[in-house]
Amino acid sequence: MGKAVIAATTLGITFPLTAAILPADRFDALVHSYNGGGMEINGPSLLIRKMLGTSTSVSANYYIDSISSASIDVITSASPYKEERKEHSVGIEYLHDKSIMNFNYSSSKENDYQAKTYSVGIAQDFFGDLTTLSMGYARGDDIVQRIVNTPGGKTLDLNFGSKNTDRQNFRLGLSQILSKQMILGLNYELITDKGFLNNPYRQVRFADGSKAFEIYPNTRTSSAVSAQLKYYLPYRAAITTELGWFNDTWNIKANHLSLGYSHPLKKDWLIDLRYRYYNQSRASFYSDLFSAAGVQTYMARDKELSTFTNHTIGFSISYDLSQHGWKLTDKSSINFAYDRMMFDYQNFRDASVTGVDIGTEPL
């Protein structure tokens, strides 16, 4: 079985500006790093949130991904590349009695992809604030293009043109306080995608050694359900467990289990430990190697559509600066997080390996 190990690291410093009802004013500065699967992604992020009066909060976020190389399934069919993705987002939250409404907009751009997303949500407390019902809707509009190498340098592929992708997301959540120590959360999500849904660079391969660009269905509907239970321990620690299930119209079925533990050390340190297991079946039109062109209508070789399992272990450390004379803000902290992801692909082979027959490369 093919195995891959990926590491993701984040380092951030958080400055809540003042004490507020909901949500708290804050300023976050973050540096993130991802390395694995043939890709390196690094960049900064800035977030600021500010109360306007007692019932309105606004936020703005700026996020950069600097990407080098590409995943193994793209490298085998296209040249390695470097690019930068910039994302801007703004949001507003309004508190009225026991209801919270939020409106958000985000926009991201890279050399061959543009995305805009609008979302709205509402949460309402019931039964003496022991129960919270939330729901939300998001609409995304993406534009996909393709970059090609020419004697004059990299340029947009005019033959490919521009493809559109329309995404919609519906969310429903229920949070219930079961006791002084225990909270239960239930969530349901429905996602519909329409338009150009595959990577414009990725290719499928055939038994005779030839290649062709992937062909995907132009629609996809996905649904996910999860249940989370959090238990607070007497010494300010907490245990969290979550179960989740996923399926879609491409015949992918998946489930996951997450475990988490939070533990305070003295007054100024907080440590979080976490583990996640994920298991997925392949899409109905996925194959690592097709016998010939035209054997089926849709063809994909994206390893994320293959059968695989994933184990993720990670930790976070938070240090409260305000406990040691940091007087610039009411409360501030510095945080570090690290995750190690281990993938086991069961029907995806490393086509970059040479000297072996096609279809016999290591998994």
mmCIF file with all atom_site columns, C-alpha atoms in Angstrom, residues 112-274:
data_model
loop_
_atom_site.group_PDB
_atom_site.id
_atom_site.type_symbol
_atom_site.label_atom_id
_atom_site.label_alt_id
_atom_site.label_comp_id
_atom_site.label_asym_id
_atom_site.label_entity_id
_atom_site.label_seq_id
_atom_site.pdbx_PDB_ins_code
_atom_site.Cartn_x
_atom_site.Cartn_y
_atom_site.Cartn_z
_atom_site.occupancy
_atom_site.B_iso_or_equiv
_atom_site.pdbx_formal_charge
_atom_site.auth_seq_id
_atom_site.auth_comp_id
_atom_site.auth_asym_id
_atom_site.auth_atom_id
_atom_site.pdbx_PDB_model_num
ATOM 1   C CA . ASP A 1 112 ? -5.244  30.198 -12.994 1.00 0.00 ? 112 ASP A CA 1
ATOM 2   C CA . TYR A 1 113 ? -8.087  30.185 -10.460 1.00 0.00 ? 113 TYR A CA 1
ATOM 3   C CA . GLN A 1 114 ? -10.480 32.757 -9.016  1.00 0.00 ? 114 GLN A CA 1
ATOM 4   C CA . ALA A 1 115 ? -13.105 32.142 -6.353  1.00 0.00 ? 115 ALA A CA 1
ATOM 5   C CA . LYS A 1 116 ? -15.801 34.218 -4.676  1.00 0.00 ? 116 LYS A CA 1
ATOM 6   C CA . THR A 1 117 ? -17.978 32.979 -1.822  1.00 0.00 ? 117 THR A CA 1
ATOM 7   C CA . TYR A 1 118 ? -20.982 34.550 -0.099  1.00 0.00 ? 118 TYR A CA 1
ATOM 8   C CA . SER A 1 119 ? -22.461 33.069 3.068   1.00 0.00 ? 119 SER A CA 1
ATOM 9   C CA . VAL A 1 120 ? -25.169 33.792 5.609   1.00 0.00 ? 120 VAL A CA 1
ATOM 10  C CA . GLY A 1 121 ? -25.965 32.081 8.886   1.00 0.00 ? 121 GLY A CA 1
ATOM 11  C CA . ILE A 1 122 ? -28.180 32.327 11.947  1.00 0.00 ? 122 ILE A CA 1
ATOM 12  C CA . ALA A 1 123 ? -28.063 30.764 15.410  1.00 0.00 ? 123 ALA A CA 1
ATOM 13  C CA . GLN A 1 124 ? -30.870 30.809 17.992  1.00 0.00 ? 124 GLN A CA 1
ATOM 14  C CA . ASP A 1 125 ? -30.841 29.784 21.660  1.00 0.00 ? 125 ASP A CA 1
ATOM 15  C CA . PHE A 1 126 ? -33.804 27.917 23.167  1.00 0.00 ? 126 PHE A CA 1
ATOM 16  C CA . PHE A 1 127 ? -34.914 26.338 26.444  1.00 0.00 ? 127 PHE A CA 1
ATOM 17  C CA . GLY A 1 128 ? -33.078 28.580 28.850  1.00 0.00 ? 128 GLY A CA 1
ATOM 18  C CA . ASP A 1 129 ? -30.021 28.827 26.590  1.00 0.00 ? 129 ASP A CA 1
ATOM 19  C CA . LEU A 1 130 ? -29.371 25.084 26.921  1.00 0.00 ? 130 LEU A CA 1
ATOM 20  C CA . THR A 1 131 ? -30.083 24.417 23.228  1.00 0.00 ? 131 THR A CA 1
ATOM 21  C CA . THR A 1 132 ? -28.694 26.232 20.196  1.00 0.00 ? 132 THR A CA 1
ATOM 22  C CA . LEU A 1 133 ? -30.008 25.687 16.674  1.00 0.00 ? 133 LEU A CA 1
ATOM 23  C CA . SER A 1 134 ? -27.898 27.023 13.807  1.00 0.00 ? 134 SER A CA 1
ATOM 24  C CA . MET A 1 135 ? -28.267 27.013 10.047  1.00 0.00 ? 135 MET A CA 1
ATOM 25  C CA . GLY A 1 136 ? -26.338 28.510 7.168   1.00 0.00 ? 136 GLY A CA 1
ATOM 26  C CA . TYR A 1 137 ? -26.074 28.831 3.411   1.00 0.00 ? 137 TYR A CA 1
ATOM 27  C CA . ALA A 1 138 ? -23.053 29.574 1.215   1.00 0.00 ? 138 ALA A CA 1
ATOM 28  C CA . ARG A 1 139 ? -22.759 30.187 -2.518  1.00 0.00 ? 139 ARG A CA 1
ATOM 29  C CA . GLY A 1 140 ? -19.472 30.008 -4.408  1.00 0.00 ? 140 GLY A CA 1
ATOM 30  C CA . ASP A 1 141 ? -18.629 31.105 -7.936  1.00 0.00 ? 141 ASP A CA 1
ATOM 31  C CA . ASP A 1 142 ? -15.252 29.913 -9.275  1.00 0.00 ? 142 ASP A CA 1
ATOM 32  C CA . ILE A 1 143 ? -13.417 30.515 -12.554 1.00 0.00 ? 143 ILE A CA 1
ATOM 33  C CA . VAL A 1 144 ? -10.903 27.876 -13.677 1.00 0.00 ? 144 VAL A CA 1
ATOM 34  C CA . GLN A 1 145 ? -8.173  28.481 -16.269 1.00 0.00 ? 145 GLN A CA 1
ATOM 35  C CA . ARG A 1 146 ? -5.029  26.651 -17.393 1.00 0.00 ? 146 ARG A CA 1
ATOM 36  C CA . ILE A 1 147 ? -1.436  27.892 -17.719 1.00 0.00 ? 147 ILE A CA 1
ATOM 37  C CA . VAL A 1 148 ? 0.793   26.494 -20.487 1.00 0.00 ? 148 VAL A CA 1
ATOM 38  C CA . ASN A 1 149 ? 4.477   26.882 -21.278 1.00 0.00 ? 149 ASN A CA 1
ATOM 39  C CA . THR A 1 150 ? 5.303   28.761 -24.490 1.00 0.00 ? 150 THR A CA 1
ATOM 40  C CA . PRO A 1 151 ? 8.594   30.009 -25.991 1.00 0.00 ? 151 PRO A CA 1
ATOM 41  C CA . GLY A 1 152 ? 7.719   33.398 -24.540 1.00 0.00 ? 152 GLY A CA 1
ATOM 42  C CA . GLY A 1 153 ? 7.045   32.024 -21.059 1.00 0.00 ? 153 GLY A CA 1
ATOM 43  C CA . LYS A 1 154 ? 3.969   30.897 -19.166 1.00 0.00 ? 154 LYS A CA 1
ATOM 44  C CA . THR A 1 155 ? 0.629   32.088 -20.504 1.00 0.00 ? 155 THR A CA 1
ATOM 45  C CA . LEU A 1 156 ? -3.063  31.238 -20.317 1.00 0.00 ? 156 LEU A CA 1
ATOM 46  C CA . ASP A 1 157 ? -4.211  28.372 -22.533 1.00 0.00 ? 157 ASP A CA 1
ATOM 47  C CA . LEU A 1 158 ? -6.600  30.066 -24.973 1.00 0.00 ? 158 LEU A CA 1
ATOM 48  C CA . ASN A 1 159 ? -7.837  26.713 -26.253 1.00 0.00 ? 159 ASN A CA 1
ATOM 49  C CA . PHE A 1 160 ? -8.898  25.765 -22.723 1.00 0.00 ? 160 PHE A CA 1
ATOM 50  C CA . GLY A 1 161 ? -10.500 29.140 -22.093 1.00 0.00 ? 161 GLY A CA 1
ATOM 51  C CA . SER A 1 162 ? -12.306 29.776 -18.802 1.00 0.00 ? 162 SER A CA 1
ATOM 52  C CA . LYS A 1 163 ? -14.523 27.258 -17.037 1.00 0.00 ? 163 LYS A CA 1
ATOM 53  C CA . ASN A 1 164 ? -17.078 28.045 -14.356 1.00 0.00 ? 164 ASN A CA 1
ATOM 54  C CA . THR A 1 165 ? -17.872 26.171 -11.165 1.00 0.00 ? 165 THR A CA 1
ATOM 55  C CA . ASP A 1 166 ? -20.944 26.854 -9.045  1.00 0.00 ? 166 ASP A CA 1
ATOM 56  C CA . ARG A 1 167 ? -20.950 25.634 -5.436  1.00 0.00 ? 167 ARG A CA 1
ATOM 57  C CA . GLN A 1 168 ? -23.736 25.685 -2.853  1.00 0.00 ? 168 GLN A CA 1
ATOM 58  C CA . ASN A 1 169 ? -23.540 24.657 0.785   1.00 0.00 ? 169 ASN A CA 1
ATOM 59  C CA . PHE A 1 170 ? -26.382 24.129 3.255   1.00 0.00 ? 170 PHE A CA 1
ATOM 60  C CA . ARG A 1 171 ? -25.613 23.623 6.976   1.00 0.00 ? 171 ARG A CA 1
ATOM 61  C CA . LEU A 1 172 ? -27.738 22.669 9.964   1.00 0.00 ? 172 LEU A CA 1
ATOM 62  C CA . GLY A 1 173 ? -26.433 22.294 13.506  1.00 0.00 ? 173 GLY A CA 1
ATOM 63  C CA . LEU A 1 174 ? -27.753 21.551 16.985  1.00 0.00 ? 174 LEU A CA 1
ATOM 64  C CA . SER A 1 175 ? -25.843 22.092 20.235  1.00 0.00 ? 175 SER A CA 1
ATOM 65  C CA . GLN A 1 176 ? -27.246 20.759 23.496  1.00 0.00 ? 176 GLN A CA 1
ATOM 66  C CA . ILE A 1 177 ? -25.903 21.253 27.029  1.00 0.00 ? 177 ILE A CA 1
ATOM 67  C CA . LEU A 1 178 ? -26.495 17.884 28.690  1.00 0.00 ? 178 LEU A CA 1
ATOM 68  C CA . SER A 1 179 ? -24.995 18.759 32.077  1.00 0.00 ? 179 SER A CA 1
ATOM 69  C CA . LYS A 1 180 ? -22.555 21.165 33.697  1.00 0.00 ? 180 LYS A CA 1
ATOM 70  C CA . GLN A 1 181 ? -19.716 19.103 32.260  1.00 0.00 ? 181 GLN A CA 1
ATOM 71  C CA . MET A 1 182 ? -21.081 17.778 28.952  1.00 0.00 ? 182 MET A CA 1
ATOM 72  C CA . ILE A 1 183 ? -22.073 19.328 25.600  1.00 0.00 ? 183 ILE A CA 1
ATOM 73  C CA . LEU A 1 184 ? -23.409 17.454 22.554  1.00 0.00 ? 184 LEU A CA 1
ATOM 74  C CA . GLY A 1 185 ? -23.175 18.808 19.015  1.00 0.00 ? 185 GLY A CA 1
ATOM 75  C CA . LEU A 1 186 ? -24.920 17.439 15.897  1.00 0.00 ? 186 LEU A CA 1
ATOM 76  C CA . ASN A 1 187 ? -24.233 18.759 12.398  1.00 0.00 ? 187 ASN A CA 1
ATOM 77  C CA . TYR A 1 188 ? -25.516 18.093 8.881   1.00 0.00 ? 188 TYR A CA 1
ATOM 78  C CA . GLU A 1 189 ? -24.102 19.525 5.661   1.00 0.00 ? 189 GLU A CA 1
ATOM 79  C CA . LEU A 1 190 ? -25.285 19.282 2.053   1.00 0.00 ? 190 LEU A CA 1
ATOM 80  C CA . ILE A 1 191 ? -23.019 20.444 -0.786  1.00 0.00 ? 191 ILE A CA 1
ATOM 81  C CA . THR A 1 192 ? -23.879 20.724 -4.479  1.00 0.00 ? 192 THR A CA 1
ATOM 82  C CA . ASP A 1 193 ? -21.232 21.392 -7.137  1.00 0.00 ? 193 ASP A CA 1
ATOM 83  C CA . LYS A 1 194 ? -21.910 22.146 -10.789 1.00 0.00 ? 194 LYS A CA 1
ATOM 84  C CA . GLY A 1 195 ? -19.597 22.972 -13.677 1.00 0.00 ? 195 GLY A CA 1
ATOM 85  C CA . PHE A 1 196 ? -15.911 22.178 -14.213 1.00 0.00 ? 196 PHE A CA 1
ATOM 86  C CA . LEU A 1 197 ? -14.968 20.047 -11.193 1.00 0.00 ? 197 LEU A CA 1
ATOM 87  C CA . ASN A 1 198 ? -11.584 18.505 -11.999 1.00 0.00 ? 198 ASN A CA 1
ATOM 88  C CA . ASN A 1 199 ? -7.988  19.734 -12.031 1.00 0.00 ? 199 ASN A CA 1
ATOM 89  C CA . PRO A 1 200 ? -7.197  21.218 -15.477 1.00 0.00 ? 200 PRO A CA 1
ATOM 90  C CA . TYR A 1 201 ? -3.650  19.788 -15.403 1.00 0.00 ? 201 TYR A CA 1
ATOM 91  C CA . ARG A 1 202 ? -4.197  16.242 -14.165 1.00 0.00 ? 202 ARG A CA 1
ATOM 92  C CA . GLN A 1 203 ? -4.207  13.397 -16.677 1.00 0.00 ? 203 GLN A CA 1
ATOM 93  C CA . VAL A 1 204 ? -5.260  9.754  -16.647 1.00 0.00 ? 204 VAL A CA 1
ATOM 94  C CA . ARG A 1 205 ? -2.962  7.088  -18.070 1.00 0.00 ? 205 ARG A CA 1
ATOM 95  C CA . PHE A 1 206 ? -3.608  4.049  -20.242 1.00 0.00 ? 206 PHE A CA 1
ATOM 96  C CA . ALA A 1 207 ? -2.066  0.595  -20.480 1.00 0.00 ? 207 ALA A CA 1
ATOM 97  C CA . ASP A 1 208 ? -0.213  1.493  -23.693 1.00 0.00 ? 208 ASP A CA 1
ATOM 98  C CA . GLY A 1 209 ? 1.564   4.388  -21.924 1.00 0.00 ? 209 GLY A CA 1
ATOM 99  C CA . SER A 1 210 ? -0.481  7.191  -23.470 1.00 0.00 ? 210 SER A CA 1
ATOM 100 C CA . LYS A 1 211 ? -2.254  9.880  -21.444 1.00 0.00 ? 211 LYS A CA 1
ATOM 101 C CA . ALA A 1 212 ? -5.311  12.110 -21.676 1.00 0.00 ? 212 ALA A CA 1
ATOM 102 C CA . PHE A 1 213 ? -6.880  14.819 -19.540 1.00 0.00 ? 213 PHE A CA 1
ATOM 103 C CA . GLU A 1 214 ? -9.368  13.723 -16.905 1.00 0.00 ? 214 GLU A CA 1
ATOM 104 C CA . ILE A 1 215 ? -13.098 13.828 -17.647 1.00 0.00 ? 215 ILE A CA 1
ATOM 105 C CA . TYR A 1 216 ? -15.430 14.385 -14.683 1.00 0.00 ? 216 TYR A CA 1
ATOM 106 C CA . PRO A 1 217 ? -19.202 14.593 -14.346 1.00 0.00 ? 217 PRO A CA 1
ATOM 107 C CA . ASN A 1 218 ? -20.303 18.229 -14.230 1.00 0.00 ? 218 ASN A CA 1
ATOM 108 C CA . THR A 1 219 ? -22.433 17.747 -11.105 1.00 0.00 ? 219 THR A CA 1
ATOM 109 C CA . ARG A 1 220 ? -21.776 16.401 -7.627  1.00 0.00 ? 220 ARG A CA 1
ATOM 110 C CA . THR A 1 221 ? -23.924 16.269 -4.501  1.00 0.00 ? 221 THR A CA 1
ATOM 111 C CA . SER A 1 222 ? -22.348 15.458 -1.144  1.00 0.00 ? 222 SER A CA 1
ATOM 112 C CA . SER A 1 223 ? -23.779 15.046 2.341   1.00 0.00 ? 223 SER A CA 1
ATOM 113 C CA . ALA A 1 224 ? -22.031 14.788 5.695   1.00 0.00 ? 224 ALA A CA 1
ATOM 114 C CA . VAL A 1 225 ? -23.228 14.111 9.239   1.00 0.00 ? 225 VAL A CA 1
ATOM 115 C CA . SER A 1 226 ? -21.202 14.436 12.431  1.00 0.00 ? 226 SER A CA 1
ATOM 116 C CA . ALA A 1 227 ? -21.735 14.116 16.174  1.00 0.00 ? 227 ALA A CA 1
ATOM 117 C CA . GLN A 1 228 ? -19.401 15.672 18.744  1.00 0.00 ? 228 GLN A CA 1
ATOM 118 C CA . LEU A 1 229 ? -19.330 15.163 22.502  1.00 0.00 ? 229 LEU A CA 1
ATOM 119 C CA . LYS A 1 230 ? -17.256 17.381 24.801  1.00 0.00 ? 230 LYS A CA 1
ATOM 120 C CA . TYR A 1 231 ? -16.756 16.605 28.486  1.00 0.00 ? 231 TYR A CA 1
ATOM 121 C CA . TYR A 1 232 ? -15.187 19.115 30.869  1.00 0.00 ? 232 TYR A CA 1
ATOM 122 C CA . LEU A 1 233 ? -13.061 17.687 33.670  1.00 0.00 ? 233 LEU A CA 1
ATOM 123 C CA . PRO A 1 234 ? -12.828 19.211 37.181  1.00 0.00 ? 234 PRO A CA 1
ATOM 124 C CA . TYR A 1 235 ? -9.258  20.520 36.729  1.00 0.00 ? 235 TYR A CA 1
ATOM 125 C CA . ARG A 1 236 ? -10.173 22.753 33.746  1.00 0.00 ? 236 ARG A CA 1
ATOM 126 C CA . ALA A 1 237 ? -9.302  20.071 31.206  1.00 0.00 ? 237 ALA A CA 1
ATOM 127 C CA . ALA A 1 238 ? -11.627 18.727 28.506  1.00 0.00 ? 238 ALA A CA 1
ATOM 128 C CA . ILE A 1 239 ? -12.073 15.594 26.391  1.00 0.00 ? 239 ILE A CA 1
ATOM 129 C CA . THR A 1 240 ? -13.617 15.774 22.916  1.00 0.00 ? 240 THR A CA 1
ATOM 130 C CA . THR A 1 241 ? -14.719 12.969 20.616  1.00 0.00 ? 241 THR A CA 1
ATOM 131 C CA . GLU A 1 242 ? -16.341 13.176 17.188  1.00 0.00 ? 242 GLU A CA 1
ATOM 132 C CA . LEU A 1 243 ? -17.787 10.717 14.685  1.00 0.00 ? 243 LEU A CA 1
ATOM 133 C CA . GLY A 1 244 ? -18.587 11.638 11.100  1.00 0.00 ? 244 GLY A CA 1
ATOM 134 C CA . TRP A 1 245 ? -19.995 10.071 7.927   1.00 0.00 ? 245 TRP A CA 1
ATOM 135 C CA . PHE A 1 246 ? -19.856 11.241 4.304   1.00 0.00 ? 246 PHE A CA 1
ATOM 136 C CA . ASN A 1 247 ? -21.234 10.093 0.949   1.00 0.00 ? 247 ASN A CA 1
ATOM 137 C CA . ASP A 1 248 ? -21.737 11.604 -2.490  1.00 0.00 ? 248 ASP A CA 1
ATOM 138 C CA . THR A 1 249 ? -23.184 10.913 -5.927  1.00 0.00 ? 249 THR A CA 1
ATOM 139 C CA . TRP A 1 250 ? -19.743 9.808  -7.159  1.00 0.00 ? 250 TRP A CA 1
ATOM 140 C CA . ASN A 1 251 ? -20.103 6.745  -4.929  1.00 0.00 ? 251 ASN A CA 1
ATOM 141 C CA . ILE A 1 252 ? -17.508 7.915  -2.384  1.00 0.00 ? 252 ILE A CA 1
ATOM 142 C CA . LYS A 1 253 ? -18.260 6.794  1.145   1.00 0.00 ? 253 LYS A CA 1
ATOM 143 C CA . ALA A 1 254 ? -16.166 7.946  4.092   1.00 0.00 ? 254 ALA A CA 1
ATOM 144 C CA . ASN A 1 255 ? -16.136 8.070  7.870   1.00 0.00 ? 255 ASN A CA 1
ATOM 145 C CA . HIS A 1 256 ? -13.901 9.587  10.510  1.00 0.00 ? 256 HIS A CA 1
ATOM 146 C CA . LEU A 1 257 ? -13.202 9.431  14.232  1.00 0.00 ? 257 LEU A CA 1
ATOM 147 C CA . SER A 1 258 ? -11.577 12.296 16.140  1.00 0.00 ? 258 SER A CA 1
ATOM 148 C CA . LEU A 1 259 ? -10.304 12.396 19.716  1.00 0.00 ? 259 LEU A CA 1
ATOM 149 C CA . GLY A 1 260 ? -9.012  15.446 21.551  1.00 0.00 ? 260 GLY A CA 1
ATOM 150 C CA . TYR A 1 261 ? -7.729  16.341 24.985  1.00 0.00 ? 261 TYR A CA 1
ATOM 151 C CA . SER A 1 262 ? -7.081  19.836 26.402  1.00 0.00 ? 262 SER A CA 1
ATOM 152 C CA . HIS A 1 263 ? -5.034  20.300 29.551  1.00 0.00 ? 263 HIS A CA 1
ATOM 153 C CA . PRO A 1 264 ? -4.010  23.533 31.336  1.00 0.00 ? 264 PRO A CA 1
ATOM 154 C CA . LEU A 1 265 ? -0.589  23.835 32.956  1.00 0.00 ? 265 LEU A CA 1
ATOM 155 C CA . LYS A 1 266 ? -0.554  26.335 35.798  1.00 0.00 ? 266 LYS A CA 1
ATOM 156 C CA . LYS A 1 267 ? -2.170  29.629 34.766  1.00 0.00 ? 267 LYS A CA 1
ATOM 157 C CA . ASP A 1 268 ? -0.484  30.474 31.499  1.00 0.00 ? 268 ASP A CA 1
ATOM 158 C CA . TRP A 1 269 ? -0.063  27.263 29.453  1.00 0.00 ? 269 TRP A CA 1
ATOM 159 C CA . LEU A 1 270 ? -2.672  25.238 27.582  1.00 0.00 ? 270 LEU A CA 1
ATOM 160 C CA . ILE A 1 271 ? -1.851  22.014 25.707  1.00 0.00 ? 271 ILE A CA 1
ATOM 161 C CA . ASP A 1 272 ? -4.149  20.331 23.178  1.00 0.00 ? 272 ASP A CA 1
ATOM 162 C CA . LEU A 1 273 ? -3.573  16.779 21.930  1.00 0.00 ? 273 LEU A CA 1
ATOM 163 C CA . ARG A 1 274 ? -5.562  15.343 19.007  1.00 0.00 ? 274 ARG A CA 1
#
